[in-house]
mmCIF file of C-alpha atoms and ligand atoms in Angstrom:
data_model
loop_
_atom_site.group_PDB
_atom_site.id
_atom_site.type_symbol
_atom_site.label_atom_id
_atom_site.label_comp_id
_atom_site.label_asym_id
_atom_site.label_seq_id
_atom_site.Cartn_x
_atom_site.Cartn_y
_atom_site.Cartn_z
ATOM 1 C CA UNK A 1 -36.960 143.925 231.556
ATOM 2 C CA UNK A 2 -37.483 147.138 233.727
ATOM 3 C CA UNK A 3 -35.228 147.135 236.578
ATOM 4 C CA UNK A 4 -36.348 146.467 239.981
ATOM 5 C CA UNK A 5 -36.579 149.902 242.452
ATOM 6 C CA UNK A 6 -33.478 151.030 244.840
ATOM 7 C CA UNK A 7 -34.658 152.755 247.584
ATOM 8 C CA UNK A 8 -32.550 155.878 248.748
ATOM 9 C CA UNK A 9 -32.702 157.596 251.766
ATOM 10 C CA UNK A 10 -31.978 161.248 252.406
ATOM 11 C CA UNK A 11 -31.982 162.939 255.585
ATOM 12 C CA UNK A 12 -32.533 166.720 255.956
ATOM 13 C CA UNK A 13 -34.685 166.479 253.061
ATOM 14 C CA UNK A 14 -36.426 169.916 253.263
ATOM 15 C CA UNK A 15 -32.813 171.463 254.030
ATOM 16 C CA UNK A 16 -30.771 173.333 251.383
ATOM 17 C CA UNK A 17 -29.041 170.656 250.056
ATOM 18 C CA UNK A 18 -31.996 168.447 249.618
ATOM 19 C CA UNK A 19 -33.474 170.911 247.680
ATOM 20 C CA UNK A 20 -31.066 170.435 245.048
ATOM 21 C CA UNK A 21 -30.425 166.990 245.600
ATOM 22 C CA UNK A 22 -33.676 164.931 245.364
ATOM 23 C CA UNK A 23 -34.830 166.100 241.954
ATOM 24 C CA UNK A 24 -31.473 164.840 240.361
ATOM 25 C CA UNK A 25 -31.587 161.329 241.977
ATOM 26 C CA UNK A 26 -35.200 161.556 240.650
ATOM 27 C CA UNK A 27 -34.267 162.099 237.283
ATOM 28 C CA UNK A 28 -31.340 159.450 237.023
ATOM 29 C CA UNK A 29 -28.771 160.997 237.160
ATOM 30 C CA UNK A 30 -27.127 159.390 240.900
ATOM 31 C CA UNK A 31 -28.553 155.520 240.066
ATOM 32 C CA UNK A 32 -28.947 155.626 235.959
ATOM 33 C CA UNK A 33 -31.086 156.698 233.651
ATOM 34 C CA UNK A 34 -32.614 153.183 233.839
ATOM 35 C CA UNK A 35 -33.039 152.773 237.656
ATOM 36 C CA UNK A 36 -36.611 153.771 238.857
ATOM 37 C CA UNK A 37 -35.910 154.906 242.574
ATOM 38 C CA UNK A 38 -38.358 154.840 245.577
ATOM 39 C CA UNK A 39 -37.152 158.091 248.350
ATOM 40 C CA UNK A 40 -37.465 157.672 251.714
ATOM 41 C CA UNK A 41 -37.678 161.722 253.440
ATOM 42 C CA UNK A 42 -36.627 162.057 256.713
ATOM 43 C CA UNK A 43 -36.817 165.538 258.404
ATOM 44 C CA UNK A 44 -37.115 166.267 262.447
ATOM 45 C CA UNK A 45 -40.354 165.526 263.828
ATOM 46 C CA UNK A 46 -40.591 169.799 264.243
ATOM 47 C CA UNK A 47 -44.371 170.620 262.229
ATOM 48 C CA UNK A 48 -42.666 173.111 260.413
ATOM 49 C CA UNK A 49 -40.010 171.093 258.759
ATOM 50 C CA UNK A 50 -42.442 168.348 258.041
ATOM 51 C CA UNK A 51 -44.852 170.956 256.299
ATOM 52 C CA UNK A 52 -41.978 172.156 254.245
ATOM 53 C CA UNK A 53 -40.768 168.306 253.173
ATOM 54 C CA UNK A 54 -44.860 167.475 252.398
ATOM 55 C CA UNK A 55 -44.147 171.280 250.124
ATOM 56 C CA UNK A 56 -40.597 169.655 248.229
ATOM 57 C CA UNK A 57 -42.830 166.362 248.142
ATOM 58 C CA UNK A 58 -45.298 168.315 246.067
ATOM 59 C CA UNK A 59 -42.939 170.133 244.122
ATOM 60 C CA UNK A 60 -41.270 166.778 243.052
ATOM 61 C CA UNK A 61 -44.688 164.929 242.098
ATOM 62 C CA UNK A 62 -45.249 167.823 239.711
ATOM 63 C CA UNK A 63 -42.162 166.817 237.952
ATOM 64 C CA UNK A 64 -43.554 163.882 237.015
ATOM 65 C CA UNK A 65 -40.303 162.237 237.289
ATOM 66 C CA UNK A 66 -40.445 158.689 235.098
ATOM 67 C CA UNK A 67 -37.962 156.539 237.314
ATOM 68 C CA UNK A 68 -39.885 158.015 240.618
ATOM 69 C CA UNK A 69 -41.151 154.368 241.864
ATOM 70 C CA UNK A 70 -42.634 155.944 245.012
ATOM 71 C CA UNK A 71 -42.031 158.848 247.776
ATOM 72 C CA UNK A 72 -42.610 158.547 251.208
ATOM 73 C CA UNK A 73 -41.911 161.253 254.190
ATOM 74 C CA UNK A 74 -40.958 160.238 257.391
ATOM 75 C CA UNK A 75 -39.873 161.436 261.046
ATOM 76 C CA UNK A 76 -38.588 158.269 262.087
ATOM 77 C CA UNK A 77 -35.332 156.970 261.177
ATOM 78 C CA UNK A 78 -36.191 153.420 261.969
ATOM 79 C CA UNK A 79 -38.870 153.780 259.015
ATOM 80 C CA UNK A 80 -37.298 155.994 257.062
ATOM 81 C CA UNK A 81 -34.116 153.658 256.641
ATOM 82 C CA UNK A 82 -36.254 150.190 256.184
ATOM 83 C CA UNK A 83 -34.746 148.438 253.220
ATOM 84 C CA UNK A 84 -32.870 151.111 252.099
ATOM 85 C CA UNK A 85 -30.139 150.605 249.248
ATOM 86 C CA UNK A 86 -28.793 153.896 249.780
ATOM 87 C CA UNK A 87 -28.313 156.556 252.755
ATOM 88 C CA UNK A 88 -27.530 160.137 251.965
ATOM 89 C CA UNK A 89 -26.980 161.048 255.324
ATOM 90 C CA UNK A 90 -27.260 165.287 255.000
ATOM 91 C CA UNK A 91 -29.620 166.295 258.026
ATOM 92 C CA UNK A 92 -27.266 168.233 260.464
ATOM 93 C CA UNK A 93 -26.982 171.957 261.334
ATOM 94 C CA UNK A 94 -24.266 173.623 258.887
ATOM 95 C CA UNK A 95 -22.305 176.358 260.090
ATOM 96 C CA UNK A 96 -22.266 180.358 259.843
ATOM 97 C CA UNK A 97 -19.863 182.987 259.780
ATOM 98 C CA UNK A 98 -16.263 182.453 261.714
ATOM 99 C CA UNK A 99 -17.036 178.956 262.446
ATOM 100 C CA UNK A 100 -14.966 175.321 261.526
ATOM 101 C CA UNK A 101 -16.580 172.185 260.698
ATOM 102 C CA UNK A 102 -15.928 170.401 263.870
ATOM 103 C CA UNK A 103 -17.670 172.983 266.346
ATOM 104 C CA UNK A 104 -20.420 171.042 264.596
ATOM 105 C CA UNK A 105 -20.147 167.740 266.537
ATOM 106 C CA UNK A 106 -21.717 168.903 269.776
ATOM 107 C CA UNK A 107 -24.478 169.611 267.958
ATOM 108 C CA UNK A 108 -24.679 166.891 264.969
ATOM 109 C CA UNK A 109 -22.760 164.100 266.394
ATOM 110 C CA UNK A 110 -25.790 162.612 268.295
ATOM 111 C CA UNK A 111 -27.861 162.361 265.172
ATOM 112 C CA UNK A 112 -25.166 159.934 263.527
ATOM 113 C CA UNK A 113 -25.133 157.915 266.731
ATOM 114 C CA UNK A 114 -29.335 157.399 266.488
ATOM 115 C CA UNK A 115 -29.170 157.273 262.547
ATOM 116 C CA UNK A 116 -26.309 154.354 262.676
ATOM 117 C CA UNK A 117 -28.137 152.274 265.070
ATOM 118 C CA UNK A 118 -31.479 152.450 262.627
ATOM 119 C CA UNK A 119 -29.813 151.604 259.969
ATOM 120 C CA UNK A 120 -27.780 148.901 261.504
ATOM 121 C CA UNK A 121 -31.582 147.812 262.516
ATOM 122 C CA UNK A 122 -33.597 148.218 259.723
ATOM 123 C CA UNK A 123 -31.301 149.088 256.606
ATOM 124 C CA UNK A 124 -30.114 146.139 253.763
ATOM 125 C CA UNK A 125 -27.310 144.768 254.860
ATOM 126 C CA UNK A 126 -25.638 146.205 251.274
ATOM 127 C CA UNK A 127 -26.643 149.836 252.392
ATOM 128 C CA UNK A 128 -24.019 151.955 250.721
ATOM 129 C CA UNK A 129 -24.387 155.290 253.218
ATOM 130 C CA UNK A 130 -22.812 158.449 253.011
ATOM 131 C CA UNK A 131 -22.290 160.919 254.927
ATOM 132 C CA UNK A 132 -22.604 164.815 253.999
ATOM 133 C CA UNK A 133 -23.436 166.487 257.351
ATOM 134 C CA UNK A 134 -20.677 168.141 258.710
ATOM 135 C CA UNK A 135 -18.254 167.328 260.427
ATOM 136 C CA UNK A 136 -18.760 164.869 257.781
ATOM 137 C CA UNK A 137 -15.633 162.138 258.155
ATOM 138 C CA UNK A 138 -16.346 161.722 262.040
ATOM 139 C CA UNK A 139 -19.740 162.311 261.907
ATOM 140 C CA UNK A 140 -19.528 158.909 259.442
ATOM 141 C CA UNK A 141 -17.231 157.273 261.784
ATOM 142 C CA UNK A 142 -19.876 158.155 264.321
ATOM 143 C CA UNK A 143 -22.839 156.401 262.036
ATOM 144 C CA UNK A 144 -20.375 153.340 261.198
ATOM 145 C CA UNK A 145 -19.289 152.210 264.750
ATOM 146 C CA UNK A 146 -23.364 152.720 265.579
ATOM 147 C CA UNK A 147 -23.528 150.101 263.096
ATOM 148 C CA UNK A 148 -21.689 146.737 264.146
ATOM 149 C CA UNK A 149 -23.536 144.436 262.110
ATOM 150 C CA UNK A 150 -23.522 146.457 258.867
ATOM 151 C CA UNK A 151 -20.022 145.954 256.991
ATOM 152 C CA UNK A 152 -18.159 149.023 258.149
ATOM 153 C CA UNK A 153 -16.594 149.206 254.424
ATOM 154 C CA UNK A 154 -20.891 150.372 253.726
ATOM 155 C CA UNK A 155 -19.918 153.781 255.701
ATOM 156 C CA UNK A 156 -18.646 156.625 253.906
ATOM 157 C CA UNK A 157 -17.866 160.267 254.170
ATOM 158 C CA UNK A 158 -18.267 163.137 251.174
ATOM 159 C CA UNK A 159 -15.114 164.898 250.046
ATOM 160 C CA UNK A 160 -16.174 164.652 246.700
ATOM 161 C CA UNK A 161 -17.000 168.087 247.287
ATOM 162 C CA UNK A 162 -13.409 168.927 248.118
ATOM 163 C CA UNK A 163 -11.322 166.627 245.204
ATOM 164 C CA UNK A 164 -14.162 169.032 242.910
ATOM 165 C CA UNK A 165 -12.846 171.625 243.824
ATOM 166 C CA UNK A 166 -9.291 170.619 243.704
ATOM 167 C CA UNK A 167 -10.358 169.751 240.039
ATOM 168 C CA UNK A 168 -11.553 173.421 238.955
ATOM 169 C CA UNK A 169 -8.537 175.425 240.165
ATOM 170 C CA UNK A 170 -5.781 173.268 239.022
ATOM 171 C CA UNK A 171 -7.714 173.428 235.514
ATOM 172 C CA UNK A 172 -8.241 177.335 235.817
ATOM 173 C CA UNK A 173 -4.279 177.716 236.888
ATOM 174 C CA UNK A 174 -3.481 175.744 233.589
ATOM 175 C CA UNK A 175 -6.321 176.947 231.594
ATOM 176 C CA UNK A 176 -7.081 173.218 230.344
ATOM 177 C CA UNK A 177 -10.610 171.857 230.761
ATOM 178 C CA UNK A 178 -11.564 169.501 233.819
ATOM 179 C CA UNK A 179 -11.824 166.225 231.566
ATOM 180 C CA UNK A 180 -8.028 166.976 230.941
ATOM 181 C CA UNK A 181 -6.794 166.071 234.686
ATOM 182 C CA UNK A 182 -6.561 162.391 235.678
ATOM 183 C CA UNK A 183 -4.983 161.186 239.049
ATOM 184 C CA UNK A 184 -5.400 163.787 241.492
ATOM 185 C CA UNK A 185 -7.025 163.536 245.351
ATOM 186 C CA UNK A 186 -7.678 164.545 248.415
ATOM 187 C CA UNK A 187 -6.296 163.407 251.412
ATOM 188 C CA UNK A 188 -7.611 163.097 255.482
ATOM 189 C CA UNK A 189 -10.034 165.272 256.793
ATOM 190 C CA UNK A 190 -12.939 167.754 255.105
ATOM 191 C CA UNK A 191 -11.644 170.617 256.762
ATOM 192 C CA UNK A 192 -8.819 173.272 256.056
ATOM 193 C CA UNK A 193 -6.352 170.354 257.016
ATOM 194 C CA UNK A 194 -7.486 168.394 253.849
ATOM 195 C CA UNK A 195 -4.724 167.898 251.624
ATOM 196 C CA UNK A 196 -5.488 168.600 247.789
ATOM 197 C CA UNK A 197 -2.568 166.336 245.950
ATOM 198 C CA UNK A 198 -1.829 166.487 242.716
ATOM 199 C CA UNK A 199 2.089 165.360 242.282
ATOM 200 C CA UNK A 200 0.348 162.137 240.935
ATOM 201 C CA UNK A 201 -1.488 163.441 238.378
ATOM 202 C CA UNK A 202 -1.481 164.122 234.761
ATOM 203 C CA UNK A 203 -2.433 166.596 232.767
ATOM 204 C CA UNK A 204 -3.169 165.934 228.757
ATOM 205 C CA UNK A 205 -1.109 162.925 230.211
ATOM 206 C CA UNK A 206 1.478 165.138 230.769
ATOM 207 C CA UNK A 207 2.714 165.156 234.372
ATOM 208 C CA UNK A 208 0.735 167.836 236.216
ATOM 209 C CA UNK A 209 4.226 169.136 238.574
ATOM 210 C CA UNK A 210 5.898 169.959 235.449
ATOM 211 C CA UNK A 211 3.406 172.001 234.069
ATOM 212 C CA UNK A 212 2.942 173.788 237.715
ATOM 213 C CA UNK A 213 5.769 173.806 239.611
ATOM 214 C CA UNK A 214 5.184 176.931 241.263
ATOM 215 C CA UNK A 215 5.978 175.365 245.123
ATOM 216 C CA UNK A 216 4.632 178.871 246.429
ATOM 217 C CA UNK A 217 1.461 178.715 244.910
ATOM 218 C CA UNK A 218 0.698 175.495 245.767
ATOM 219 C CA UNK A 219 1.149 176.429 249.137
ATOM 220 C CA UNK A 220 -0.003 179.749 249.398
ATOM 221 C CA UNK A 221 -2.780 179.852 247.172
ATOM 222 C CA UNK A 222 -4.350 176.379 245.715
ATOM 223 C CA UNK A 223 -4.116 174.842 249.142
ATOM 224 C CA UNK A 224 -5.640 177.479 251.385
ATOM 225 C CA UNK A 225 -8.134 178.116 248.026
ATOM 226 C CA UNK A 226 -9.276 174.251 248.380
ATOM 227 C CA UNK A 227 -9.126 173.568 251.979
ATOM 228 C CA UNK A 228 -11.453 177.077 252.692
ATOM 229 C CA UNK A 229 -13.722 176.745 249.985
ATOM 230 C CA UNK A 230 -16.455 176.231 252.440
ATOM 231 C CA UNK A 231 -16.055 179.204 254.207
ATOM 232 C CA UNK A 232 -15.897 181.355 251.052
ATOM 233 C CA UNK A 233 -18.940 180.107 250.042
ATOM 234 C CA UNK A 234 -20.729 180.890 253.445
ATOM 235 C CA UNK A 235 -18.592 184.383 253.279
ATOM 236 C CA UNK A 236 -20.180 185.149 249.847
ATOM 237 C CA UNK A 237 -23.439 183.657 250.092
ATOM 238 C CA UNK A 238 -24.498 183.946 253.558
ATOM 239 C CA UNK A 239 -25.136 180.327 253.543
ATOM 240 C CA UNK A 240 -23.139 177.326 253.332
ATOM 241 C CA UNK A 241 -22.625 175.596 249.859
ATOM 242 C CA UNK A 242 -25.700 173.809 249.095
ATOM 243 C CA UNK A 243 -25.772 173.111 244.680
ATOM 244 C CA UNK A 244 -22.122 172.209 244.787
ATOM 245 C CA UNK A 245 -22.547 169.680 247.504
ATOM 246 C CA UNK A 246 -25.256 168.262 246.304
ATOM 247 C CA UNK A 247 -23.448 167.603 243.047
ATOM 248 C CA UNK A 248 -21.154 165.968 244.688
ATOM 249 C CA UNK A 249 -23.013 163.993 246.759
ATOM 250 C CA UNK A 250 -24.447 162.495 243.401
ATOM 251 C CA UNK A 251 -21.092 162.543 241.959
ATOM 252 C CA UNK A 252 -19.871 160.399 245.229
ATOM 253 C CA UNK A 253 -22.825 157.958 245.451
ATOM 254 C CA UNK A 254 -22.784 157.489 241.302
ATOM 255 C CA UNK A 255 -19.103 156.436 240.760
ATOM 256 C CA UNK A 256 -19.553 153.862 243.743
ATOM 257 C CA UNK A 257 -22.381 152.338 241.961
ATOM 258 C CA UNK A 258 -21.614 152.724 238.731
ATOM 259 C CA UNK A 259 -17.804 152.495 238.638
ATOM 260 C CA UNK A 260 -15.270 154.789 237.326
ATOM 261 C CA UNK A 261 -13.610 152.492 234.190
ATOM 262 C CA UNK A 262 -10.386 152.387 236.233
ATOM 263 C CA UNK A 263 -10.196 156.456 236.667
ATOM 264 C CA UNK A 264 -9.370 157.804 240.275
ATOM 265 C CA UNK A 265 -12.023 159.885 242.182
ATOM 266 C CA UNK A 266 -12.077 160.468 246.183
ATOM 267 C CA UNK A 267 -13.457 158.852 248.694
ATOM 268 C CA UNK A 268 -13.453 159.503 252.351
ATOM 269 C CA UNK A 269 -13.614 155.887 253.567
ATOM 270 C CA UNK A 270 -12.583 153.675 257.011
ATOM 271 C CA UNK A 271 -8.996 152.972 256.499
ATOM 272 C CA UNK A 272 -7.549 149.305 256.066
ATOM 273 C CA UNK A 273 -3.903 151.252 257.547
ATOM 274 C CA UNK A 274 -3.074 152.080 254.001
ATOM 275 C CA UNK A 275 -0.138 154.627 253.860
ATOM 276 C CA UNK A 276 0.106 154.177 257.731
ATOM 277 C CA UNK A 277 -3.307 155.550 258.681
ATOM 278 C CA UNK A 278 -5.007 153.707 261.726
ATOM 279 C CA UNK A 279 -7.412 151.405 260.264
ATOM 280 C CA UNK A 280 -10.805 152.123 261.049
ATOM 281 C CA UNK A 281 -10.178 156.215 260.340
ATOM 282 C CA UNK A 282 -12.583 157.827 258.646
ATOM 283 C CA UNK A 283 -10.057 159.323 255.737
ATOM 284 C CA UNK A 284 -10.187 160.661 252.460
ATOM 285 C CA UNK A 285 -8.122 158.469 250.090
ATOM 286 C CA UNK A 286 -7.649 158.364 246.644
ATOM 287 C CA UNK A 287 -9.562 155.456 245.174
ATOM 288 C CA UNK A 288 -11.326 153.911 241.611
ATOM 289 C CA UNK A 289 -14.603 151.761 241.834
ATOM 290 C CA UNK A 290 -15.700 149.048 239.851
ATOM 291 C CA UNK A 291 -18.877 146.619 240.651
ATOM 292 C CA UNK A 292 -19.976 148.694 243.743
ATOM 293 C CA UNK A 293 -16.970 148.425 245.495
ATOM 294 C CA UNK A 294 -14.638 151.024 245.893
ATOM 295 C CA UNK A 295 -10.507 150.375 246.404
ATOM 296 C CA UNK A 296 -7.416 152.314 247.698
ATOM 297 C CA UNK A 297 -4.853 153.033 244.697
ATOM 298 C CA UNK A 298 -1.971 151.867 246.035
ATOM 299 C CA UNK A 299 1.564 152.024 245.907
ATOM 300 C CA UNK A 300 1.903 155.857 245.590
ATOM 301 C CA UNK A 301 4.832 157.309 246.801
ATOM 302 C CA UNK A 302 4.767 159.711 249.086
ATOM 303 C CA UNK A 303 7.150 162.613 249.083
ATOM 304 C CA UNK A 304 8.014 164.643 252.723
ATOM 305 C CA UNK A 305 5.467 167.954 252.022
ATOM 306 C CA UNK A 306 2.928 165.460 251.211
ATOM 307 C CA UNK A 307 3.100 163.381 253.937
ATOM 308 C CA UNK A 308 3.442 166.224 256.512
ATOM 309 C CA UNK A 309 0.209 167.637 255.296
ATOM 310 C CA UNK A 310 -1.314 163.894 255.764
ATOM 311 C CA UNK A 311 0.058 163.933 259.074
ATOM 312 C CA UNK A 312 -1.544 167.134 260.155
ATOM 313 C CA UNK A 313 -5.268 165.924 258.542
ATOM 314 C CA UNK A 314 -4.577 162.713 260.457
ATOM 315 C CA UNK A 315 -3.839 164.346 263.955
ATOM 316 C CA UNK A 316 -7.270 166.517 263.281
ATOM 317 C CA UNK A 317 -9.318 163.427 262.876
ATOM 318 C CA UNK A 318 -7.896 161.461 265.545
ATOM 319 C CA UNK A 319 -8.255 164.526 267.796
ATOM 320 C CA UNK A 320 -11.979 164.778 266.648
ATOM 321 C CA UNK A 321 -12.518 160.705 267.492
ATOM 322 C CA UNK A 322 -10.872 161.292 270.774
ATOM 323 C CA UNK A 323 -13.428 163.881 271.742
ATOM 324 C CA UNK A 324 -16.469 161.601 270.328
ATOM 325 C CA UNK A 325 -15.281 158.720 272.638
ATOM 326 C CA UNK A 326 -17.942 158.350 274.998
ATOM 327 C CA UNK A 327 -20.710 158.373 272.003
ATOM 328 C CA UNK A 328 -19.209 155.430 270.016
ATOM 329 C CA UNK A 329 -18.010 152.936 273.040
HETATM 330 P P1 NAD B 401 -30.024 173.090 256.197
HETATM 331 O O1 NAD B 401 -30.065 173.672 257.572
HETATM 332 O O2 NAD B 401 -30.537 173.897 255.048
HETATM 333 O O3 NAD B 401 -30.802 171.717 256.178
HETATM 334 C C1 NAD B 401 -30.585 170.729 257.113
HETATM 335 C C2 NAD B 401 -31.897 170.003 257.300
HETATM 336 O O4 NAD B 401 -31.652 168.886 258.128
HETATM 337 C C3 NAD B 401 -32.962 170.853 258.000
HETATM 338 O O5 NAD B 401 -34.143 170.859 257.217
HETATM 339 C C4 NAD B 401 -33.163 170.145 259.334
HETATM 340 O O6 NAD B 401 -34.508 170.209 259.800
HETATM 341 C C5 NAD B 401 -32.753 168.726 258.985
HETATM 342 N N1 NAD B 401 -32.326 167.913 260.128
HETATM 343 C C6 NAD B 401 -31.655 168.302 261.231
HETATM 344 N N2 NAD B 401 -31.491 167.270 262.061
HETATM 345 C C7 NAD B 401 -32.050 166.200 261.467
HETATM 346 C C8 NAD B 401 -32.214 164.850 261.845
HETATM 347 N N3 NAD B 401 -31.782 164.396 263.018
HETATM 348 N N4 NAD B 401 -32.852 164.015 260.986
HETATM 349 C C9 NAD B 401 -33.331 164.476 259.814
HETATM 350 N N5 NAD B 401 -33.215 165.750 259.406
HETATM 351 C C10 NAD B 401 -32.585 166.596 260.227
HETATM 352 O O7 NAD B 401 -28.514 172.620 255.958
HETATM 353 P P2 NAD B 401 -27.822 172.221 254.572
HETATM 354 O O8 NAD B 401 -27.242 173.447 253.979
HETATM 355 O O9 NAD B 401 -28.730 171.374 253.772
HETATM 356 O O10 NAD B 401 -26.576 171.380 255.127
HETATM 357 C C11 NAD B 401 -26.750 170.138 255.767
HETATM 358 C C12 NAD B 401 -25.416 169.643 256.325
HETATM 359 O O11 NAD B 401 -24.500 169.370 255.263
HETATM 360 C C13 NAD B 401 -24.692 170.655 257.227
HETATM 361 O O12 NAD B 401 -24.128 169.973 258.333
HETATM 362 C C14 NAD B 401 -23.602 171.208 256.335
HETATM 363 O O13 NAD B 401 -22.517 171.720 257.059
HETATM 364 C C15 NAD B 401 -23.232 169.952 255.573
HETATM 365 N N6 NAD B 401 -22.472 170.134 254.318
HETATM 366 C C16 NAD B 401 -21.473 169.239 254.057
HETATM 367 C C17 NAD B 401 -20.735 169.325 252.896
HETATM 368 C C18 NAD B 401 -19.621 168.356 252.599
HETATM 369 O O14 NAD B 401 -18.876 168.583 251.625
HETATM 370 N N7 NAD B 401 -19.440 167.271 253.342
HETATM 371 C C19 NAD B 401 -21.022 170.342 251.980
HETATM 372 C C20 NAD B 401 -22.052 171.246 252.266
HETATM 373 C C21 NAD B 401 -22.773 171.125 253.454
HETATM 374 C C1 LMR B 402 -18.450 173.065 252.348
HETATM 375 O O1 LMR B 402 -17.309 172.631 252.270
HETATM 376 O O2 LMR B 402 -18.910 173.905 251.535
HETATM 377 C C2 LMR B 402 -19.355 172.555 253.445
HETATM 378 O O3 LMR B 402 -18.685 171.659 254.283
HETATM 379 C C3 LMR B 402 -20.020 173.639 254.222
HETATM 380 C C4 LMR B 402 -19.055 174.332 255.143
HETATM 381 O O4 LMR B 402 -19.359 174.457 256.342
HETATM 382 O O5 LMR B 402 -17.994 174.752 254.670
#
């Protein structure tokens, strides 16, 4: 028997990302290849975005997707979010040239405070919401305390983006394909403080640190490499990543769903005080999934670099909560 329709949300739908994003959860590949979808657009109420989403709307009936259950366009959060399964919260203004994530929240933390209370209104109480808009982690913190009577587990934060790209340069530095590394994450914040850890993984089961154990490179190159990606990509491009992010935004919202057969991916998720972050803290953690529910790997140990760079992620975030105080009560 044909499944029943989960309906998925995505904000910011005629922005770059969407662009790349709503014709892949169209064809399966976020929810299944047998999980018809119904989308639910949001874009500001601003004529010219809505002409451009009604233009992407267009573009996507002509694909003639076969799991498209229905597509509706919206200016409203509170109808926008009604029964929704599944949030992809990416409306927000990205940033340009010489700029870091978190001169965002002026500007984008308000939206998370009006999109949280809709979907704490109108959104099924198993929403599974994440958040891409930058500054992503306490832009989701933001959306979650919005939310009291939505389980605050529901409210996550994309640095699936970031453990991606952690992925591709420790492969390129040992010239071993992607499928080859198991175990690795990304810690705390998605910004240059995030901390891209591999002294837990394996390569071809081998561990990783013995094949690289190059302390300076680490340091001075894959670190700085990860943690700026972003602003290489704007550098390059003129415009922030929008493909990659999208990717992992499916990549993100898939493996939650869909589980990943005991394999570690990351997630940037309210602590429970795990490895002595404050519960509550929005924070990239290395976790597996299995029956929609995600968990913390535990029992890692920790050695002093590590947790240094954890420590400086975690004063970031709590320095970014501080100054979004008077927004979240
Ligand atoms: P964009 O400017 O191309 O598109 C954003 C869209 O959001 C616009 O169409 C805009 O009209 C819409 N929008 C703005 N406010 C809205 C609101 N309140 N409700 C609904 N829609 C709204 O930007 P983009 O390149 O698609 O990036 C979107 C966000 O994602 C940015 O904040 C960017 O920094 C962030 N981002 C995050 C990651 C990550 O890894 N977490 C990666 C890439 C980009
Ligand atoms: C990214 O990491 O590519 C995004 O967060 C966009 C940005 O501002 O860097």
């Amino acid at each position: 028997m044909a499944k029943a329709p989960m309906r998925v949300a995505v904000t910011g739908a005629a922005g770059q990302i969407g662009y790349s994003l709503l014709f892949r959860i169209a064809n399966g590949d976020m929810l299944g290849k047998d999980q018809p979808v119904i989308l639910q657009l949001l874009e500001i109420p601003d004529e010219k975005a809505q002409k451009a989403l009604k233009g992407v709307m267009m573009e996507i009936d002509d694909c003639a997707f076969p799991l498209l259950a229905g597509m509706t366009a919206h200016s409203d959060p509170m109808t926008a979010f009604k029964d929704i399964d599944v949030a992809l919260l990416v409306g927000a203004r990205p940033r340009g040239p010489g700029m870091e994530r978190k001169d965002l929240l002026e500007a984008n933390a308000q939206i998370f405070t009006v999109q949280g209370k809709a979907l704490d209104a109108v959104a099924s109480r198993n929403v599974k919401v994440l958040v891409v808009g930058n500054p992503a982690n306490t832009n989701a913190y933001i959306a979650m305390k919005s939310a009291p009577n939505l389980p605050a587990k529901n409210f996550t934060a994309m640095l699936r983006l970031d453990h991606n790209r952690a992925l591709s340069q420790l492969a390129a530095k040992v010239g071993k394909p992607i499928t080859s590394i198991e175990k690795l994450c990304v810690w705390g914040n998605h910004s240059p403080t995030m901390y891209a850890d591999f002294t837990h993984a394996t390569i071809d089961g081998q561990p990783a640190n013995t094949l690289v154990n190059d302390q300076a490179w680490i340091k001075d190159v894959y670190l700085p490499t990860v943690g700026k990606r972003g602003a290489a990509i704007i550098e390059a491009r003129g415009l922030s990543s929008a493909a990659s992010a999208a990717n992992a935004a499916i990549d993100h919202v898939r493996d939650w769903v869909l589980g990943t057969n005991g394999k570690w991916t990351t997630m940037g998720i309210p602590s429970d005080g795990s490895y002595g972050i404050p519960e509550g803290t929005m924070f990239g953690y290395p976790v597996t999934t299995e029956n929609g529910e995600y968990k913390i790997v535990q029992g890692l140990e920790i050695d002093a670099f590590s947790q240094e760079r954890i420590n400086l992620t975690l004063k970031e975030l709590l320095e970014e909560r501080e100054g979004v105080k008077h927004l979240v009560g």
